[in-house]
Structures are given as C-alpha cells and as structure tokens.
C-alpha cells in the first residue's frame, strides 16, 4: 500500500535520532512527491518512518527516495 502518514528523523551518528524533523501525509497517487523541511537540516543519516498506508494495510511501500541539498 502507498504510504499515508510519515515521520522523518535525522542523526549525526546513526544512534541518537531525537524528535522528527518533518511529518505529514502523502497524497494517494503514484506521482513523485516532495517533502520540504521548514529549516535547514544538517545530518549524516536520515530515517523515513511510514506510520500507515492509504489502504489500511499493515505495510506500506515506496519505489524511490531522493535527497536534494542546497
């Protein structure tokens, strides 16, 4: 199922993740979607956590992730 709600975490060491730097809801379609951060983020690691799916399944999927740095 397509990811509905998500949280994004960042870390400098891959061990301490803290609070999500972004969270929200993705649209229920197959077009590429962008998630913009409210402030600049400095991190070595990123964790994308799918909280649920649009179809209510116990799993969610994504085809591809990309990061763009300014």
mmCIF file of C-alpha atoms in Angstrom, residues 26-68:
data_model
loop_
_atom_site.group_PDB
_atom_site.id
_atom_site.type_symbol
_atom_site.label_atom_id
_atom_site.label_comp_id
_atom_site.label_asym_id
_atom_site.label_seq_id
_atom_site.Cartn_x
_atom_site.Cartn_y
_atom_site.Cartn_z
ATOM 1 C CA UNK A 26 1.414 11.936 1.379
ATOM 2 C CA UNK A 27 -1.137 12.008 -1.428
ATOM 3 C CA UNK A 28 -2.656 8.725 -2.591
ATOM 4 C CA UNK A 29 -1.196 8.681 -6.105
ATOM 5 C CA UNK A 30 1.879 7.493 -7.970
ATOM 6 C CA UNK A 31 3.322 10.893 -8.910
ATOM 7 C CA UNK A 32 6.624 11.968 -7.316
ATOM 8 C CA UNK A 33 6.025 13.897 -4.100
ATOM 9 C CA UNK A 34 8.281 16.411 -2.354
ATOM 10 C CA UNK A 35 8.765 16.909 1.349
ATOM 11 C CA UNK A 36 10.366 20.226 2.201
ATOM 12 C CA UNK A 37 11.949 20.956 5.570
ATOM 13 C CA UNK A 38 10.904 24.135 7.382
ATOM 14 C CA UNK A 39 14.524 24.952 8.280
ATOM 15 C CA UNK A 40 17.969 23.857 7.057
ATOM 16 C CA UNK A 41 18.961 20.424 8.367
ATOM 17 C CA UNK A 42 22.461 19.107 8.986
ATOM 18 C CA UNK A 43 22.701 15.322 9.255
ATOM 19 C CA UNK A 44 24.723 12.310 8.228
ATOM 20 C CA UNK A 45 21.841 9.812 8.469
ATOM 21 C CA UNK A 46 18.159 10.062 7.624
ATOM 22 C CA UNK A 47 15.320 7.769 8.714
ATOM 23 C CA UNK A 48 11.973 7.761 6.917
ATOM 24 C CA UNK A 49 9.256 6.100 9.003
ATOM 25 C CA UNK A 50 5.951 5.110 7.366
ATOM 26 C CA UNK A 51 3.232 5.257 10.039
ATOM 27 C CA UNK A 52 0.369 3.813 7.983
ATOM 28 C CA UNK A 53 -0.905 3.250 4.451
ATOM 29 C CA UNK A 54 -3.802 4.650 2.444
ATOM 30 C CA UNK A 55 -5.449 1.227 2.140
ATOM 31 C CA UNK A 56 -5.206 0.368 5.845
ATOM 32 C CA UNK A 57 -2.718 -2.494 5.353
ATOM 33 C CA UNK A 58 -0.084 -3.360 7.977
ATOM 34 C CA UNK A 59 2.649 -2.474 5.490
ATOM 35 C CA UNK A 60 3.496 0.385 3.138
ATOM 36 C CA UNK A 61 5.839 0.744 0.190
ATOM 37 C CA UNK A 62 7.767 3.316 -1.799
ATOM 38 C CA UNK A 63 9.591 2.930 -5.075
ATOM 39 C CA UNK A 64 12.343 5.506 -4.732
ATOM 40 C CA UNK A 65 13.746 8.173 -2.402
ATOM 41 C CA UNK A 66 15.996 11.054 -3.308
ATOM 42 C CA UNK A 67 17.569 13.873 -1.312
ATOM 43 C CA UNK A 68 18.410 17.277 -2.704
#
